PDB file of C-alpha atoms in Angstrom:
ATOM      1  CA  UNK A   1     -13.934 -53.357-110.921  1.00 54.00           C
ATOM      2  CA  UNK A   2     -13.256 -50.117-112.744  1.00 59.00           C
ATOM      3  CA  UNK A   3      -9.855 -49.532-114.319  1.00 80.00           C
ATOM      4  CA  UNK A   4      -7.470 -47.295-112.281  1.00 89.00           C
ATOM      5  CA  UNK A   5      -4.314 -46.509-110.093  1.00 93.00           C
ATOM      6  CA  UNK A   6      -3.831 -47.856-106.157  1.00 94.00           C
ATOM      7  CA  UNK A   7      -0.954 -46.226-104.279  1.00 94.00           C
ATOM      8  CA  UNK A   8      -0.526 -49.244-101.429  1.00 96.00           C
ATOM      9  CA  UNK A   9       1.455 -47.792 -98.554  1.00 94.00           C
ATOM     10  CA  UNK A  10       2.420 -50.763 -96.131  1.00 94.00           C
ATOM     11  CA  UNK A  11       5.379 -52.073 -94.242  1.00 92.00           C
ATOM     12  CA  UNK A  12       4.440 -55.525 -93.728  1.00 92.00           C
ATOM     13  CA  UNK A  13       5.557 -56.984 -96.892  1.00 94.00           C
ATOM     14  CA  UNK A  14       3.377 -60.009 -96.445  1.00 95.00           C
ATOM     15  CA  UNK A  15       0.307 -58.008 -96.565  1.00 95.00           C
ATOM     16  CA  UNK A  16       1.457 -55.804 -99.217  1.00 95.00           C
ATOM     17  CA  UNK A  17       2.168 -58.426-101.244  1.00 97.00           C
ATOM     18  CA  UNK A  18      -1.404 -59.614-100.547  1.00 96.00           C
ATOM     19  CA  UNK A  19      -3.259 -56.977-101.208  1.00 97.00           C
ATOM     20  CA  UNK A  20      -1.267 -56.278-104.831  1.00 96.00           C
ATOM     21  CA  UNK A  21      -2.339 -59.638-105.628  1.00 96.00           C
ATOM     22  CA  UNK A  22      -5.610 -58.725-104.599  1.00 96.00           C
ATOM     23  CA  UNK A  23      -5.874 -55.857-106.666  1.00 96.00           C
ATOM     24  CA  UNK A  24      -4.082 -56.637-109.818  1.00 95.00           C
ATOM     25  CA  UNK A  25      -6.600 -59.713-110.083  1.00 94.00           C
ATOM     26  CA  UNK A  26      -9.232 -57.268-110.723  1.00 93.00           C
ATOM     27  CA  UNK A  27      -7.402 -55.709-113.361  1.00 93.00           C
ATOM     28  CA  UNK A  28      -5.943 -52.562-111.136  1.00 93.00           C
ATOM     29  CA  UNK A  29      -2.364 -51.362-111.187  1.00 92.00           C
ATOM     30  CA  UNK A  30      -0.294 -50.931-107.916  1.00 94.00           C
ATOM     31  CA  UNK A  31       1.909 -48.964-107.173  1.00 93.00           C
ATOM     32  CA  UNK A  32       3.756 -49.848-103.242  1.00 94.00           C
ATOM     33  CA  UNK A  33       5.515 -48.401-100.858  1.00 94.00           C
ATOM     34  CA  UNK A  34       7.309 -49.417 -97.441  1.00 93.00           C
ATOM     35  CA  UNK A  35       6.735 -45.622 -96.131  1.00 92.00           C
ATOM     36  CA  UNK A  36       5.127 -42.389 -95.950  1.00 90.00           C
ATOM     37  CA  UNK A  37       8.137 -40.733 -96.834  1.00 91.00           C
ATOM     38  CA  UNK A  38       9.199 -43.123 -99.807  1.00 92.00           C
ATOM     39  CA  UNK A  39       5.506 -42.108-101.238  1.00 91.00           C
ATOM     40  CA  UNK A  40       6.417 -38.456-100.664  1.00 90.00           C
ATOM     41  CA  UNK A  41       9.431 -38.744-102.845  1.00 89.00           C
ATOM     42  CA  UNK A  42       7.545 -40.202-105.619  1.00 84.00           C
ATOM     43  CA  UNK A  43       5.058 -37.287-105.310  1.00 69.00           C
ATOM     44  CA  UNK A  44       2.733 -38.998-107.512  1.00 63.00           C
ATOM     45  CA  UNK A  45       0.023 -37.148-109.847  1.00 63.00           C
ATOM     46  CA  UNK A  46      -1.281 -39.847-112.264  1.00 64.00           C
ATOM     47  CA  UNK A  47      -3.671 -39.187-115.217  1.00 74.00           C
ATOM     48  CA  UNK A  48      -5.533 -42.182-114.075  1.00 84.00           C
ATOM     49  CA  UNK A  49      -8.214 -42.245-111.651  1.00 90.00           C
ATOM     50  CA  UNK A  50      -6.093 -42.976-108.142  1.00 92.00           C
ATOM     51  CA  UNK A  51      -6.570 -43.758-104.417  1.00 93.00           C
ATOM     52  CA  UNK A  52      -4.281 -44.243-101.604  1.00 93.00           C
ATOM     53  CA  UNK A  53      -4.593 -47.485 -99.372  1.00 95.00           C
ATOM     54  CA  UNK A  54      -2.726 -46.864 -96.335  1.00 92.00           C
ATOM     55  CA  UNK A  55      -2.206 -48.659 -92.884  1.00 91.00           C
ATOM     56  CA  UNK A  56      -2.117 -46.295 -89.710  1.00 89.00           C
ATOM     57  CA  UNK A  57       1.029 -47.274 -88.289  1.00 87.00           C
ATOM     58  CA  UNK A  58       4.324 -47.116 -90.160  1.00 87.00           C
ATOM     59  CA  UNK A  59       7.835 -46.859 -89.503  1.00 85.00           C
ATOM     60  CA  UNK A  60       8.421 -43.236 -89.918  1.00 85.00           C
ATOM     61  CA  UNK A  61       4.896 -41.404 -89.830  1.00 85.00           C
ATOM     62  CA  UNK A  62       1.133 -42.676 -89.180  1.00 85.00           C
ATOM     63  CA  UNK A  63      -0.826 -43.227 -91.855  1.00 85.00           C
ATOM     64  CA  UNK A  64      -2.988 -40.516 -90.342  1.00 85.00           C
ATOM     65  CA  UNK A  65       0.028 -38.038 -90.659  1.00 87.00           C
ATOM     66  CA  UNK A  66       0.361 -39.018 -93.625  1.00 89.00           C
ATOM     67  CA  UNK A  67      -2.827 -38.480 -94.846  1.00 86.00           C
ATOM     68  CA  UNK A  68      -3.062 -34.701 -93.735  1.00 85.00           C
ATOM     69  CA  UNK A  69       0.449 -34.381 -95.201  1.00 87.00           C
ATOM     70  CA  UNK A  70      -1.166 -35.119 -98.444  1.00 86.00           C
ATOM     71  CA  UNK A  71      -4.133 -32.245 -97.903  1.00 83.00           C
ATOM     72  CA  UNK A  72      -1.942 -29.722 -97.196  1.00 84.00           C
ATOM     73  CA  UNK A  73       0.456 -30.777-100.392  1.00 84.00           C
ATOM     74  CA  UNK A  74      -2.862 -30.476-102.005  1.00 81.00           C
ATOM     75  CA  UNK A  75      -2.394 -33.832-103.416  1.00 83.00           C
ATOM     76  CA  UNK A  76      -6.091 -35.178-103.098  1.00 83.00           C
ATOM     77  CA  UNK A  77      -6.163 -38.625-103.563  1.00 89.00           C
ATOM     78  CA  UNK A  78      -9.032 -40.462-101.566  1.00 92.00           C
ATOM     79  CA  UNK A  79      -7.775 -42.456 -98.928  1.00 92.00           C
ATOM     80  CA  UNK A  80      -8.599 -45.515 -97.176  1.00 94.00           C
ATOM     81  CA  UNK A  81      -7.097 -46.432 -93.881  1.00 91.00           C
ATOM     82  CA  UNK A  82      -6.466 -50.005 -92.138  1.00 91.00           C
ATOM     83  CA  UNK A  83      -5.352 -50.881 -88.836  1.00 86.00           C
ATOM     84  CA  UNK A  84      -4.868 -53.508 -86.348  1.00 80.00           C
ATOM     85  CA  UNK A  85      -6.215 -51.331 -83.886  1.00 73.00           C
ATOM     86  CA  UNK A  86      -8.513 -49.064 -84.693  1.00 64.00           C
ATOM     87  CA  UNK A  87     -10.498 -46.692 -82.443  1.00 64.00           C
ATOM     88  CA  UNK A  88     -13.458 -44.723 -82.481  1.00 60.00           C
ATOM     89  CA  UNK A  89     -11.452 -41.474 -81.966  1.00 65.00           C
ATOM     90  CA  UNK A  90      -8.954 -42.375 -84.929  1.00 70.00           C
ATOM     91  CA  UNK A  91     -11.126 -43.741 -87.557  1.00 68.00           C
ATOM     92  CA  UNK A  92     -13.181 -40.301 -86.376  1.00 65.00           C
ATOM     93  CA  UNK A  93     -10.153 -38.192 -87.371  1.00 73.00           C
ATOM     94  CA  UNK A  94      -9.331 -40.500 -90.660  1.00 70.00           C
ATOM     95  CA  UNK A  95     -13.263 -39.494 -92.020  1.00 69.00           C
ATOM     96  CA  UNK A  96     -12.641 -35.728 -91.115  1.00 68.00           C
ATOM     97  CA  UNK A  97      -9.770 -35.620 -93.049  1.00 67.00           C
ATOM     98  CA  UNK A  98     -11.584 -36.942 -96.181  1.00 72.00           C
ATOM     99  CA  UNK A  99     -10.972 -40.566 -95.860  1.00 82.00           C
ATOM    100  CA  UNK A 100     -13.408 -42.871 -98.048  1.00 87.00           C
ATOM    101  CA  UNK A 101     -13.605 -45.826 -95.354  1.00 88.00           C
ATOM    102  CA  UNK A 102     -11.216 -47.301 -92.256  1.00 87.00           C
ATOM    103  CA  UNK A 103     -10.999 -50.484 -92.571  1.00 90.00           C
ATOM    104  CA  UNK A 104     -10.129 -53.040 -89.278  1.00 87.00           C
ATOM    105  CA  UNK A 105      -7.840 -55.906 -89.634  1.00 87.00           C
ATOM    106  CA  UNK A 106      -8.612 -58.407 -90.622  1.00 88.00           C
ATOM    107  CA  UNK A 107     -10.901 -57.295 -93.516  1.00 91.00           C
ATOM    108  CA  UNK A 108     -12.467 -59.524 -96.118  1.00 93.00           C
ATOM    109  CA  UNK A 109     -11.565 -58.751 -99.682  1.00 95.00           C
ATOM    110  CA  UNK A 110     -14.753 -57.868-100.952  1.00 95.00           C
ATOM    111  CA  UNK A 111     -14.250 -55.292 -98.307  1.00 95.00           C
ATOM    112  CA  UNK A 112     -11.272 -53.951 -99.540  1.00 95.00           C
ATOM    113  CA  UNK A 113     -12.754 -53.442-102.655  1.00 95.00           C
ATOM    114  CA  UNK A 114     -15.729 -52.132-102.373  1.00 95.00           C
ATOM    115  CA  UNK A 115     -13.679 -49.569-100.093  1.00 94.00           C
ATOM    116  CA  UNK A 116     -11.489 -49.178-103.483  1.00 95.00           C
ATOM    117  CA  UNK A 117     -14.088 -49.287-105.940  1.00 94.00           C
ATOM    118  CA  UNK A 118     -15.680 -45.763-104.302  1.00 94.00           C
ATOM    119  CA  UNK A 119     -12.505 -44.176-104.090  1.00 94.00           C
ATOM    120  CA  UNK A 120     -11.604 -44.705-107.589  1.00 94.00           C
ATOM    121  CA  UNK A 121     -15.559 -42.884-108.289  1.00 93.00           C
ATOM    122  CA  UNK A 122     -15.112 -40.541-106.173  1.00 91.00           C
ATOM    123  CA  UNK A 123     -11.783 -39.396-107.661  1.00 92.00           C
ATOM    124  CA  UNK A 124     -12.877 -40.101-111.193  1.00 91.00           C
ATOM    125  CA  UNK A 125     -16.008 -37.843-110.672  1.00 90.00           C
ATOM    126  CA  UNK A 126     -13.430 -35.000-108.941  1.00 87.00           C
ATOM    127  CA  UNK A 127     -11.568 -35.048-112.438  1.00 86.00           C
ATOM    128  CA  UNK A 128     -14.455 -34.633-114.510  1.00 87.00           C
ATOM    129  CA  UNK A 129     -15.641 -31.928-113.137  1.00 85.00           C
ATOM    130  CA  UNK A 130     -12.115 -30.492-112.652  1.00 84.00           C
ATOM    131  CA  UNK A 131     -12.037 -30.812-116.283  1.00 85.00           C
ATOM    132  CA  UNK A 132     -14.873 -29.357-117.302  1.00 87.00           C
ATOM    133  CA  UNK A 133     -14.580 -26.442-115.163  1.00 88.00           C
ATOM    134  CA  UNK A 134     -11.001 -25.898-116.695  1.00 87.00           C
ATOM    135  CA  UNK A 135     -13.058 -25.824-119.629  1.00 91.00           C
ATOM    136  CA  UNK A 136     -15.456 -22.894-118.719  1.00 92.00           C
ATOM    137  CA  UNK A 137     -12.568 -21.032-117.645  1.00 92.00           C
ATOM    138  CA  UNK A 138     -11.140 -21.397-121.021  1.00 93.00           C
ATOM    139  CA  UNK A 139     -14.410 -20.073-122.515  1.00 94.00           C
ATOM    140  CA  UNK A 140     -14.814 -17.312-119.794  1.00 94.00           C
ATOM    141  CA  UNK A 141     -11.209 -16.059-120.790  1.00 94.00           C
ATOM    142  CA  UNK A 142     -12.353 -15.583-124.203  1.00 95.00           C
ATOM    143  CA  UNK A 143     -14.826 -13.084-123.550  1.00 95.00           C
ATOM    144  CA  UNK A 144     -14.153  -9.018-123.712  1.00 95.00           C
ATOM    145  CA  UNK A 145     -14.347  -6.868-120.507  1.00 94.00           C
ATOM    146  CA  UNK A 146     -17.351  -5.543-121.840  1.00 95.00           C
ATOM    147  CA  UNK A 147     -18.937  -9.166-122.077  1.00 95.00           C
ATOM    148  CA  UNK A 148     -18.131  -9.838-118.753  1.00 94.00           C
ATOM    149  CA  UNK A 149     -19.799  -6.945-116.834  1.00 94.00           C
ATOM    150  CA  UNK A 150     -22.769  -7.595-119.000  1.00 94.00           C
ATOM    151  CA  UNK A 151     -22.454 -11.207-117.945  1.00 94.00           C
ATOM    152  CA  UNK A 152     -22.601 -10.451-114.409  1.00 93.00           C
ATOM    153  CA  UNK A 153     -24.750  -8.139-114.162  1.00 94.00           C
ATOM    154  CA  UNK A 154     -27.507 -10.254-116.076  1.00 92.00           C
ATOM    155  CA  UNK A 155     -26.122 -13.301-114.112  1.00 91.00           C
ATOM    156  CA  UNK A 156     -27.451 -10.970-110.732  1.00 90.00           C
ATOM    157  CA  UNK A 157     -30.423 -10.721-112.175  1.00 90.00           C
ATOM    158  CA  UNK A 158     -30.340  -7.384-113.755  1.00 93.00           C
ATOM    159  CA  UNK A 159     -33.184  -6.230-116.641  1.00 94.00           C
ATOM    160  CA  UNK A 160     -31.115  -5.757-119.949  1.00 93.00           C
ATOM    161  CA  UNK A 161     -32.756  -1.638-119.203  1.00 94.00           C
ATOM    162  CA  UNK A 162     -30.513  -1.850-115.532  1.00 94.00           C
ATOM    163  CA  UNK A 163     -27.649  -2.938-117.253  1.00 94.00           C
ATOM    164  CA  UNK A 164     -27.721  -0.500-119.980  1.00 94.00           C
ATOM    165  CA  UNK A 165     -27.849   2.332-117.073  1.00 94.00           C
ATOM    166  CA  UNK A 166     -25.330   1.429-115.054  1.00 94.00           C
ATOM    167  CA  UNK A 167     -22.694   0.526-117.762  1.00 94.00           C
ATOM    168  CA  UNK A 168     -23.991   3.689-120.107  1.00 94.00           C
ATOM    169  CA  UNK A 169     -24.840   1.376-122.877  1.00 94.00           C
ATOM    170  CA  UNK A 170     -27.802   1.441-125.017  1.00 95.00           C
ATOM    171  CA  UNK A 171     -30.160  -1.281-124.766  1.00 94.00           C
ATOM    172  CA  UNK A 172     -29.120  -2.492-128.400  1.00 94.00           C
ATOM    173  CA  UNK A 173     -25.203  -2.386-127.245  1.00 95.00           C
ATOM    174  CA  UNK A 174     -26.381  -4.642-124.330  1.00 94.00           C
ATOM    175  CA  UNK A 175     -28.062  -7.307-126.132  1.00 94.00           C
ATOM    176  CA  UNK A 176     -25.172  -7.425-128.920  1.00 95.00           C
ATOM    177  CA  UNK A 177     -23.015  -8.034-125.575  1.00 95.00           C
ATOM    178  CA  UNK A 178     -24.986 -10.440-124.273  1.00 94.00           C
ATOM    179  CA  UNK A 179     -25.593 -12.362-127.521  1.00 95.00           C
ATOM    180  CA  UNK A 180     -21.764 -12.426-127.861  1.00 95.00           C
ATOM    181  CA  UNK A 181     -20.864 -13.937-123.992  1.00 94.00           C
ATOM    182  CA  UNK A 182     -24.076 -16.369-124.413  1.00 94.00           C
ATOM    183  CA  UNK A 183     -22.375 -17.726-127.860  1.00 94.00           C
ATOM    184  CA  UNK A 184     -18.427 -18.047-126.295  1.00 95.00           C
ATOM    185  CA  UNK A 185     -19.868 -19.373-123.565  1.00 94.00           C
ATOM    186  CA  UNK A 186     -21.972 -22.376-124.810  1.00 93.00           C
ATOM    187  CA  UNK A 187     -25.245 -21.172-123.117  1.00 93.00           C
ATOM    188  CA  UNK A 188     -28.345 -21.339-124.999  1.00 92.00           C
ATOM    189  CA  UNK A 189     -30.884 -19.971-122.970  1.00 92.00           C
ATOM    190  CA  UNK A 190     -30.384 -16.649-120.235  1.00 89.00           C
ATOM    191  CA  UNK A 191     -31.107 -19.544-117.420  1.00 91.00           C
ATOM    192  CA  UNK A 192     -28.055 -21.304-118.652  1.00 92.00           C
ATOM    193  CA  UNK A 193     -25.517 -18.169-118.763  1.00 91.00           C
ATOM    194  CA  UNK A 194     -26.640 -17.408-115.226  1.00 91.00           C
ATOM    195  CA  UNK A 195     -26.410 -21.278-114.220  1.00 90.00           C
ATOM    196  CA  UNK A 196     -22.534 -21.026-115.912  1.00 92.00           C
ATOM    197  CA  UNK A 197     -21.878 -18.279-113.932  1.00 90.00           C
ATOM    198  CA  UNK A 198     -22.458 -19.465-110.785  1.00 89.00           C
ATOM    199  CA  UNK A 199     -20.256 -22.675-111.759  1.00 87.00           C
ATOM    200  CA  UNK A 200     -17.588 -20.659-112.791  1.00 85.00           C
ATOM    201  CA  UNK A 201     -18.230 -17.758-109.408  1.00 74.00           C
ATOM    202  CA  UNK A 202     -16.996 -15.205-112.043  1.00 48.00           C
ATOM    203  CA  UNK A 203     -16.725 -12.327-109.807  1.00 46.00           C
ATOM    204  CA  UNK A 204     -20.483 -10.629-108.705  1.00 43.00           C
ATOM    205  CA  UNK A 205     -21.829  -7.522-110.140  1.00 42.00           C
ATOM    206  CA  UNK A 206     -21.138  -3.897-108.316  1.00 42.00           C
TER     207      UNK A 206
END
């Protein structure tokens, strides 16, 4: 099992107490809670790759609630759901809301975590690329105006003669320009500015 954070909201404190066991014997941390709301108030936002176990009925909001509480919060934590008494219709709604599996009690352990073991990917592989697209923002902010209408407009597939027209350049200007957004932004080839680009959705050419 991967390193990383499980948020373990449950009421029944013999199952809680259960399934930290479980979890810290694979070398996770656990965090619990007896409620939605007591989660809430900790308004978690880890460093750590993270997931939410969660049972569908609690004292003071369904796990369900819960879980689209989180969404609109925009706290995106992948979530996996258990319940006693599961049904098509809610473990329908749990998956549309982004859950990574709903689980039906009982559950075998090796159930539980394999359940946990994808969330924790799934949440590690939304940070990288959360981080790295931080990072092309970072290099797209370094670049003049000037760089970035020359950017776009090559990114849309315009001839280095188009761009020089419609932005009154000479071709020469255009190619220093496009030399200088190609070295701030890492690209090393035209294919690769165009392919940053469309990571980054800079804004389209006129």
């Amino acid at each position: 099992m991967s390193q990383g954070l499980i948020h373990l909201v449950e009421d029944d404190a013999s199952l809680s107490a259960a399934l930290r066991s479980l979890f810290r014997s694979t070398g996770l941390e656990v965090r619990s809670y007896a409620s939605g709301r007591a989660f809430l108030a900790a308004v978690p936002a880890p460093e750590v790759p993270s997931c939410i176990v969660l049972d569908v009925r609690l004292p003071d909001m369904s796990g369900l609630d819960l879980q689209e509480q989180l969404q609109t919060l925009g706290i995106r934590l992948p979530a996996i759901l258990m319940s006693g008494h599961g049904d098509i219709p809610m473990s329908v709604r749990a998956m549309k809301a982004g859950a990574v599996d709903f689980l039906t009690k009982p559950f075998r352990d090796h159930e539980m975590l394999a359940a946990v073991e994808l969330a924790l990917e799934r949440d590690r592989t939304r940070r990288t690329t959360e981080h790295d697209l931080d990072a092309l923002r970072l290099r797209y902010a370094s670049l003049s105006l000037r760089e970035r209408e020359v950017m776009a407009l090559v990114a849309a597939g315009r001839m280095n003669k188009e761009v020089a027209f419609q932005l009154g350049l000479s071709e020469i200007t255009v190619k220093i320009h496009r030399a200088g957004a190609m070295r701030k932004m890492g690209a090393r080839s035209l294919a690769e500015l165009v392919r940053l680009a469309a990571a980054l959705d800079a804004p389209p050419a006129e």
